[in-house]
Amino acid sequence: MHSFGYRANALLTFSVTALAFICAIASFSDKFSNQNPSAEIQILNINRLKKQSYGNDEVSLTLDISADLQSLFTWNTKQVFAFVAAEYETPMNSLNQVSLWDAIIPDKEHAKFRIQTSNKYRFIDQGHNLRGKEFNLTLHWHVMPKTGKMFADKIVMPGYSLPDAYK
Amino acid sequence: MGYIGETIDSIKSIQIRQLLTQAISLGMIVTSALIIWKALMCVTGSESPVVVVLSGSMEPGFKRGDILFLHMSKDPIRAGEIVVFNVDGRDIPIVHRVIKVHERDNTGEVDVLTKGDNNYGDDRLLYAEGQQWLHRHHIMGRAVGFLPYVGWVTIIMTEKPIIKYILIGALGLLVITSKD
């Protein structure tokens, strides 16, 4: 009953259970954080709106993104993954979401930022529906915890549109 | 002579009963682990409710050796979700983030493009020959929670199978030699 084997087994079981309990509590504490992030996106310039050689429309644009995501960081936060997606509707597709830019925010200091950038990923449609298209720009964020449940949310900013003709 | 024969017989019979009991308890442990695994599969709706992160393509968020808890629901797949998917022809599931979604109006079918956070380019190189998009049936689940470091046990046992054999051998020895 007091051999090394039994003691090692009891110690291991207890420590695993205690660790699991601590992880669960750490994750649960995220529920109580008060979050009010804010963001603003402006389109500085539509660089190109063209039709690719095999038919799909592609647009390249420059964005001015400013956001304050500091309130998302808790003691259990490892990083926040933020990205901006253009969302629009076409006759064939009820929803299109195209990620234009993303960033990994490792800590609270970097969470308040303003950046001017052209789109990191190509904005390509399935078809040629982009002329004059109205779309939303949505800033999504995913909070990746040090341990436990991940959660995500977004801010939708409607009212952007593309030019009526290829350029 | 008869007395010795009797004692030997009684010793032998006790050992057989003990052996059988131990074998049955070992069987119970293994089957209850299997029951828990299958129940998890039912609850989460995913073929593989827990996966181990094998590569560094989602760093710094998920490092090699972390485990992810998956859940699959009928909810539509949206950009930003971290999904686990199987590519035809590969048997190791990949855990990456969805960056593009095109959902059909009439059928609800969806074209999805994924990318690892730490990768430069998107996953089209990983998809099967000629495949440009993932579809719903490729996706095994969404990552909803995570635990760091716990997956190293599985990685070590898979990559150095000798350790697996040593562990099982030691466990077997323990079962046979323990008195209860």
CSV table of C-alpha atoms in Angstrom, one decimal:
chain,number,residue,atom,x,y,z
A,1,MET,CA,0.0,0.0,0.0
A,2,HIS,CA,3.0,2.3,0.5
A,3,SER,CA,5.2,1.1,-2.2
A,4,PHE,CA,6.8,3.5,-4.7
A,5,GLY,CA,4.5,2.3,-7.4
A,6,TYR,CA,1.3,3.1,-5.5
A,7,ARG,CA,2.6,6.5,-4.4
A,8,ALA,CA,3.7,7.5,-7.9
A,9,ASN,CA,0.3,6.4,-9.3
A,10,ALA,CA,-1.6,8.4,-6.7
A,11,LEU,CA,0.6,11.5,-7.2
A,12,LEU,CA,0.2,11.3,-11.0
A,13,THR,CA,-3.6,10.9,-10.8
A,14,PHE,CA,-3.9,13.8,-8.4
A,15,SER,CA,-1.7,16.2,-10.3
A,16,VAL,CA,-3.5,15.5,-13.6
A,17,THR,CA,-6.9,16.0,-12.0
A,18,ALA,CA,-5.7,19.2,-10.3
A,19,LEU,CA,-4.2,20.6,-13.6
A,20,ALA,CA,-7.4,19.8,-15.5
A,21,PHE,CA,-9.4,21.6,-12.9
A,22,ILE,CA,-7.1,24.7,-13.0
A,23,CYS,CA,-7.4,24.8,-16.8
A,24,ALA,CA,-11.2,24.6,-16.6
A,25,ILE,CA,-11.3,27.5,-14.1
A,26,ALA,CA,-8.9,29.6,-16.1
A,27,SER,CA,-11.1,29.2,-19.2
A,28,PHE,CA,-14.2,29.9,-17.2
A,29,SER,CA,-12.8,33.1,-15.9
A,30,ASP,CA,-12.8,34.5,-19.4
A,31,LYS,CA,-16.6,34.7,-19.2
A,32,PHE,CA,-16.4,37.5,-16.8
A,33,SER,CA,-14.3,39.9,-18.8
A,34,ASN,CA,-15.9,43.1,-20.1
A,35,GLN,CA,-15.2,43.6,-23.8
A,36,ASN,CA,-15.8,46.6,-25.9
A,37,PRO,CA,-13.5,46.6,-28.9
A,38,SER,CA,-13.8,49.3,-31.6
A,39,ALA,CA,-12.7,49.5,-35.2
A,40,GLU,CA,-12.9,51.7,-38.3
A,41,ILE,CA,-11.9,50.9,-41.8
A,42,GLN,CA,-11.5,53.3,-44.8
A,43,ILE,CA,-10.8,52.4,-48.3
A,44,LEU,CA,-8.0,54.6,-49.4
A,45,ASN,CA,-7.9,53.6,-53.0
A,46,ILE,CA,-9.2,51.0,-55.4
A,47,ASN,CA,-6.1,50.1,-57.2
A,48,ARG,CA,-7.4,47.7,-59.9
A,49,LEU,CA,-10.6,46.1,-60.8
A,50,LYS,CA,-10.1,43.7,-63.6
A,51,LYS,CA,-11.3,40.6,-65.2
A,52,GLN,CA,-8.8,37.7,-65.1
A,53,SER,CA,-8.0,35.8,-68.3
A,54,TYR,CA,-10.2,32.9,-67.4
A,55,GLY,CA,-13.2,34.9,-66.3
A,56,ASN,CA,-13.2,35.8,-62.6
A,57,ASP,CA,-13.2,39.4,-61.4
A,58,GLU,CA,-10.3,40.5,-59.2
A,59,VAL,CA,-9.9,43.7,-57.3
A,60,SER,CA,-6.9,45.1,-55.5
A,61,LEU,CA,-7.4,47.9,-52.9
A,62,THR,CA,-5.6,49.8,-50.2
A,63,LEU,CA,-7.2,49.9,-46.8
A,64,ASP,CA,-6.7,52.1,-43.7
A,65,ILE,CA,-7.6,50.0,-40.7
A,66,SER,CA,-7.6,51.3,-37.2
A,67,ALA,CA,-8.8,49.3,-34.2
A,68,ASP,CA,-8.7,49.1,-30.5
A,69,LEU,CA,-8.8,45.5,-29.3
A,70,GLN,CA,-7.2,46.0,-26.0
A,71,SER,CA,-10.2,45.1,-23.9
A,72,LEU,CA,-10.2,41.6,-25.4
A,73,PHE,CA,-7.0,40.6,-23.6
A,74,THR,CA,-7.4,38.8,-20.3
A,75,TRP,CA,-4.7,37.0,-18.2
A,76,ASN,CA,-5.7,33.8,-20.0
A,77,THR,CA,-5.2,35.2,-23.5
A,78,LYS,CA,-2.3,34.0,-25.6
A,79,GLN,CA,-3.0,35.9,-28.8
A,80,VAL,CA,-5.7,37.6,-30.7
A,81,PHE,CA,-6.1,36.7,-34.4
A,82,ALA,CA,-7.7,39.6,-36.2
A,83,PHE,CA,-8.7,39.7,-39.9
A,84,VAL,CA,-10.7,41.9,-42.2
A,85,ALA,CA,-13.0,40.2,-44.6
A,86,ALA,CA,-15.1,41.6,-47.5
A,87,GLU,CA,-18.6,40.1,-47.4
A,88,TYR,CA,-21.0,40.4,-50.3
A,89,GLU,CA,-23.8,38.6,-52.2
A,90,THR,CA,-23.9,37.5,-55.8
A,91,PRO,CA,-26.6,35.9,-57.9
A,92,MET,CA,-24.9,32.5,-57.7
A,93,ASN,CA,-23.7,32.7,-54.1
A,94,SER,CA,-25.8,33.8,-51.1
A,95,LEU,CA,-22.6,34.6,-49.2
A,96,ASN,CA,-19.1,35.3,-50.2
A,97,GLN,CA,-16.4,36.0,-47.6
A,98,VAL,CA,-13.0,36.9,-48.7
A,99,SER,CA,-10.3,37.6,-46.2
A,100,LEU,CA,-8.3,40.7,-47.2
A,101,TRP,CA,-5.8,41.1,-44.4
A,102,ASP,CA,-5.0,39.5,-41.1
A,103,ALA,CA,-2.6,39.9,-38.2
A,104,ILE,CA,-1.6,38.1,-35.1
A,105,ILE,CA,-1.8,40.4,-32.0
A,106,PRO,CA,0.4,38.9,-29.4
A,107,ASP,CA,-0.2,41.2,-26.5
A,108,LYS,CA,-2.2,44.2,-25.2
A,109,GLU,CA,0.3,46.8,-26.3
A,110,HIS,CA,-0.1,45.9,-29.9
A,111,ALA,CA,-3.8,45.7,-29.8
A,112,LYS,CA,-4.4,49.4,-30.5
A,113,PHE,CA,-3.2,50.0,-34.0
A,114,ARG,CA,-3.6,51.8,-37.2
A,115,ILE,CA,-2.3,50.4,-40.4
A,116,GLN,CA,-2.5,51.2,-44.1
A,117,THR,CA,-2.0,48.3,-46.4
A,118,SER,CA,-3.0,46.8,-49.6
A,119,ASN,CA,-4.9,43.6,-49.5
A,120,LYS,CA,-2.8,40.7,-48.3
A,121,TYR,CA,-4.9,38.0,-50.0
A,122,ARG,CA,-6.3,38.3,-53.5
A,123,PHE,CA,-9.9,39.4,-53.7
A,124,ILE,CA,-11.2,37.2,-56.4
A,125,ASP,CA,-14.9,36.6,-57.2
A,126,GLN,CA,-16.4,33.4,-58.5
A,127,GLY,CA,-17.7,35.0,-61.7
A,128,HIS,CA,-17.7,38.6,-62.8
A,129,ASN,CA,-20.1,40.3,-60.4
A,130,LEU,CA,-17.8,42.9,-58.8
A,131,ARG,CA,-18.5,45.9,-60.9
A,132,GLY,CA,-20.6,48.3,-58.8
A,133,LYS,CA,-20.8,45.7,-56.0
A,134,GLU,CA,-21.7,46.9,-52.6
A,135,PHE,CA,-20.0,45.0,-49.8
A,136,ASN,CA,-19.4,45.0,-46.0
A,137,LEU,CA,-16.0,45.1,-44.5
A,138,THR,CA,-16.0,43.0,-41.3
A,139,LEU,CA,-13.3,43.0,-38.7
A,140,HIS,CA,-13.3,39.5,-37.1
A,141,TRP,CA,-11.2,38.6,-34.1
A,142,HIS,CA,-10.5,35.2,-32.6
A,143,VAL,CA,-9.2,35.0,-29.1
A,144,MET,CA,-6.8,32.1,-28.6
A,145,PRO,CA,-6.5,31.4,-24.9
A,146,LYS,CA,-3.5,30.0,-23.0
A,147,THR,CA,-5.8,27.1,-22.2
A,148,GLY,CA,-9.5,26.3,-22.7
A,149,LYS,CA,-12.3,27.6,-24.9
A,150,MET,CA,-11.6,29.9,-27.8
A,151,PHE,CA,-14.1,32.5,-28.7
A,152,ALA,CA,-14.7,34.9,-31.6
A,153,ASP,CA,-16.7,37.9,-32.6
A,154,LYS,CA,-16.8,40.6,-35.2
A,155,ILE,CA,-17.8,44.2,-36.1
A,156,VAL,CA,-19.6,44.6,-39.4
A,157,MET,CA,-19.1,47.8,-41.3
A,158,PRO,CA,-21.5,48.1,-44.2
A,159,GLY,CA,-21.6,50.6,-47.0
A,160,TYR,CA,-18.5,50.1,-49.2
A,161,SER,CA,-18.7,49.7,-52.9
A,162,LEU,CA,-16.6,49.1,-55.9
A,163,PRO,CA,-16.5,51.2,-59.1
A,164,ASP,CA,-18.9,50.5,-61.9
A,165,ALA,CA,-16.4,49.8,-64.6
A,166,TYR,CA,-13.1,47.9,-64.9
A,167,LYS,CA,-10.0,50.0,-64.3
B,1,MET,CA,1.6,-37.6,-1.6
B,2,GLY,CA,-2.1,-37.0,-2.0
B,3,TYR,CA,-1.9,-34.0,0.4
B,4,ILE,CA,0.9,-32.4,-1.7
B,5,GLY,CA,-1.1,-33.1,-4.9
B,6,GLU,CA,-4.1,-31.4,-3.3
B,7,THR,CA,-2.1,-28.3,-2.3
B,8,ILE,CA,-0.6,-28.0,-5.8
B,9,ASP,CA,-4.0,-28.2,-7.3
B,10,SER,CA,-5.5,-25.6,-5.0
B,11,ILE,CA,-2.5,-23.2,-5.7
B,12,LYS,CA,-2.9,-23.7,-9.4
B,13,SER,CA,-6.7,-23.1,-9.3
B,14,ILE,CA,-6.3,-19.9,-7.3
B,15,GLN,CA,-3.8,-18.6,-9.8
B,16,ILE,CA,-6.0,-19.3,-12.8
B,17,ARG,CA,-8.9,-17.5,-11.1
B,18,GLN,CA,-6.7,-14.5,-10.3
B,19,LEU,CA,-5.3,-14.4,-13.8
B,20,LEU,CA,-8.8,-14.5,-15.2
B,21,THR,CA,-10.0,-11.7,-12.9
B,22,GLN,CA,-7.0,-9.6,-13.9
B,23,ALA,CA,-7.6,-10.2,-17.5
B,24,ILE,CA,-11.2,-9.2,-17.2
B,25,SER,CA,-10.4,-6.0,-15.3
B,26,LEU,CA,-7.9,-5.1,-17.9
B,27,GLY,CA,-10.5,-5.7,-20.6
B,28,MET,CA,-13.0,-3.6,-18.7
B,29,ILE,CA,-10.5,-0.7,-18.5
B,30,VAL,CA,-9.8,-0.9,-22.2
B,31,THR,CA,-13.5,-1.1,-23.2
B,32,SER,CA,-14.5,1.8,-20.9
B,33,ALA,CA,-11.9,3.9,-22.6
B,34,LEU,CA,-13.4,2.9,-25.9
B,35,ILE,CA,-16.9,3.7,-24.7
B,36,ILE,CA,-15.8,7.2,-23.6
B,37,TRP,CA,-14.1,7.8,-27.0
B,38,LYS,CA,-17.2,6.7,-28.9
B,39,ALA,CA,-19.5,8.8,-26.6
B,40,LEU,CA,-17.3,11.8,-27.3
B,41,MET,CA,-17.7,11.2,-31.0
B,42,CYS,CA,-21.4,11.2,-30.6
B,43,VAL,CA,-21.6,14.3,-28.5
B,44,THR,CA,-19.3,16.4,-30.6
B,45,GLY,CA,-20.6,15.2,-33.9
B,46,SER,CA,-17.1,14.7,-35.2
B,47,GLU,CA,-15.2,11.6,-36.3
B,48,SER,CA,-12.3,12.7,-34.3
B,49,PRO,CA,-13.2,14.7,-31.2
B,50,VAL,CA,-9.7,15.4,-30.1
B,51,VAL,CA,-6.7,15.9,-32.4
B,52,VAL,CA,-3.0,16.6,-31.7
B,53,VAL,CA,-1.3,19.5,-33.5
B,54,LEU,CA,1.5,18.0,-35.5
B,55,SER,CA,3.1,20.9,-37.4
B,56,GLY,CA,4.0,24.5,-36.7
B,57,SER,CA,1.8,26.0,-39.4
B,58,MET,CA,-0.5,27.6,-36.9
B,59,GLU,CA,2.1,29.1,-34.6
B,60,PRO,CA,2.2,31.0,-32.3
B,61,GLY,CA,-1.4,30.1,-31.5
B,62,PHE,CA,-1.1,26.3,-31.7
B,63,LYS,CA,2.3,24.7,-31.2
B,64,ARG,CA,3.3,21.1,-32.0
B,65,GLY,CA,2.1,18.9,-29.2
B,66,ASP,CA,-1.1,20.9,-28.3
B,67,ILE,CA,-4.4,19.1,-28.4
B,68,LEU,CA,-7.5,20.6,-29.9
B,69,PHE,CA,-11.1,19.8,-29.0
B,70,LEU,CA,-13.4,19.7,-32.0
B,71,HIS,CA,-17.1,20.1,-32.5
B,72,MET,CA,-19.0,19.7,-35.7
B,73,SER,CA,-22.5,21.2,-36.1
B,74,LYS,CA,-24.7,21.9,-39.0
B,75,ASP,CA,-23.9,25.6,-38.7
B,76,PRO,CA,-22.5,27.0,-41.9
B,77,ILE,CA,-18.8,27.3,-42.2
B,78,ARG,CA,-17.6,30.9,-41.9
B,79,ALA,CA,-14.4,32.7,-42.5
B,80,GLY,CA,-12.0,32.8,-39.5
B,81,GLU,CA,-13.1,29.4,-38.1
B,82,ILE,CA,-10.3,26.9,-37.4
B,83,VAL,CA,-11.3,23.7,-39.1
B,84,VAL,CA,-9.8,20.3,-39.3
B,85,PHE,CA,-10.0,18.7,-42.6
B,86,ASN,CA,-8.9,15.6,-44.5
B,87,VAL,CA,-7.6,15.8,-48.0
B,88,ASP,CA,-8.4,12.9,-50.3
B,89,GLY,CA,-5.4,10.7,-50.4
B,90,ARG,CA,-3.8,11.9,-47.2
B,91,ASP,CA,-4.7,10.3,-43.9
B,92,ILE,CA,-3.4,13.0,-41.5
B,93,PRO,CA,-5.9,15.7,-40.8
B,94,ILE,CA,-4.8,19.3,-41.2
B,95,VAL,CA,-5.8,22.1,-38.8
B,96,HIS,CA,-6.0,25.5,-40.5
B,97,ARG,CA,-8.1,28.6,-40.6
B,98,VAL,CA,-10.8,29.4,-43.2
B,99,ILE,CA,-9.9,32.5,-45.2
B,100,LYS,CA,-12.4,32.4,-48.0
B,101,VAL,CA,-16.0,31.2,-48.2
B,102,HIS,CA,-18.3,31.0,-51.2
B,103,GLU,CA,-21.7,29.6,-50.3
B,104,ARG,CA,-24.2,28.7,-53.0
B,105,ASP,CA,-27.6,30.2,-52.9
B,106,ASN,CA,-29.8,27.3,-53.8
B,107,THR,CA,-28.0,24.2,-52.5
B,108,GLY,CA,-26.1,25.6,-49.5
B,109,GLU,CA,-23.0,23.9,-50.8
B,110,VAL,CA,-19.9,25.8,-49.9
B,111,ASP,CA,-16.4,26.4,-51.4
B,112,VAL,CA,-13.8,26.9,-48.7
B,113,LEU,CA,-10.2,28.0,-48.8
B,114,THR,CA,-7.9,27.5,-45.8
B,115,LYS,CA,-4.5,28.7,-44.8
B,116,GLY,CA,-2.2,28.1,-41.8
B,117,ASP,CA,-1.6,31.3,-39.8
B,118,ASN,CA,2.1,30.8,-39.9
B,119,ASN,CA,2.2,29.8,-43.6
B,120,TYR,CA,2.9,32.3,-46.4
B,121,GLY,CA,0.5,31.0,-48.9
B,122,ASP,CA,-2.9,29.3,-48.8
B,123,ASP,CA,-3.5,25.6,-48.7
B,124,ARG,CA,-4.1,25.0,-52.5
B,125,LEU,CA,-0.7,23.2,-52.6
B,126,LEU,CA,-2.0,20.8,-50.0
B,127,TYR,CA,-5.2,20.0,-51.7
B,128,ALA,CA,-5.6,17.1,-54.1
B,129,GLU,CA,-4.5,17.4,-57.7
B,130,GLY,CA,-6.7,20.0,-59.4
B,131,GLN,CA,-8.7,20.7,-56.3
B,132,GLN,CA,-9.2,24.5,-55.7
B,133,TRP,CA,-11.7,24.4,-52.8
B,134,LEU,CA,-12.6,22.4,-49.8
B,135,HIS,CA,-16.2,21.2,-49.5
B,136,ARG,CA,-18.3,20.5,-46.4
B,137,HIS,CA,-17.6,16.7,-46.5
B,138,HIS,CA,-13.9,17.3,-46.2
B,139,ILE,CA,-14.3,19.1,-42.9
B,140,MET,CA,-14.3,17.0,-39.8
B,141,GLY,CA,-14.9,19.6,-37.2
B,142,ARG,CA,-14.2,23.1,-35.9
B,143,ALA,CA,-11.7,23.7,-33.1
B,144,VAL,CA,-13.5,25.1,-30.1
B,145,GLY,CA,-11.0,24.6,-27.3
B,146,PHE,CA,-7.4,23.7,-26.7
B,147,LEU,CA,-5.0,22.3,-24.1
B,148,PRO,CA,-1.2,23.0,-24.4
B,149,TYR,CA,1.5,20.3,-24.3
B,150,VAL,CA,-0.8,17.3,-23.6
B,151,GLY,CA,-0.4,15.9,-27.1
B,152,TRP,CA,3.3,15.2,-26.8
B,153,VAL,CA,2.5,11.8,-25.3
B,154,THR,CA,0.8,10.8,-28.5
B,155,ILE,CA,3.5,12.3,-30.7
B,156,ILE,CA,6.2,10.5,-28.9
B,157,MET,CA,4.3,7.2,-29.0
B,158,THR,CA,3.7,7.6,-32.8
B,159,GLU,CA,7.1,8.7,-33.8
B,160,LYS,CA,9.1,6.4,-31.6
B,161,PRO,CA,6.9,3.2,-31.5
B,162,ILE,CA,9.6,1.5,-29.4
B,163,ILE,CA,8.3,3.6,-26.5
B,164,LYS,CA,4.8,2.4,-27.1
B,165,TYR,CA,6.0,-1.2,-26.9
B,166,ILE,CA,8.0,-0.5,-23.7
B,167,LEU,CA,5.0,1.1,-22.0
B,168,ILE,CA,2.6,-1.7,-23.0
B,169,GLY,CA,5.2,-4.3,-21.9
B,170,ALA,CA,5.7,-2.6,-18.6
B,171,LEU,CA,1.9,-2.3,-18.0
B,172,GLY,CA,1.5,-6.0,-18.9
B,173,LEU,CA,4.2,-6.9,-16.4
B,174,LEU,CA,2.6,-4.8,-13.7
B,175,VAL,CA,-0.8,-6.5,-14.3
B,176,ILE,CA,0.7,-10.0,-14.2
B,177,THR,CA,2.9,-9.5,-11.1
B,178,SER,CA,0.6,-7.4,-9.0
B,179,LYS,CA,-1.1,-9.4,-6.2
B,180,ASP,CA,-4.5,-7.8,-6.6
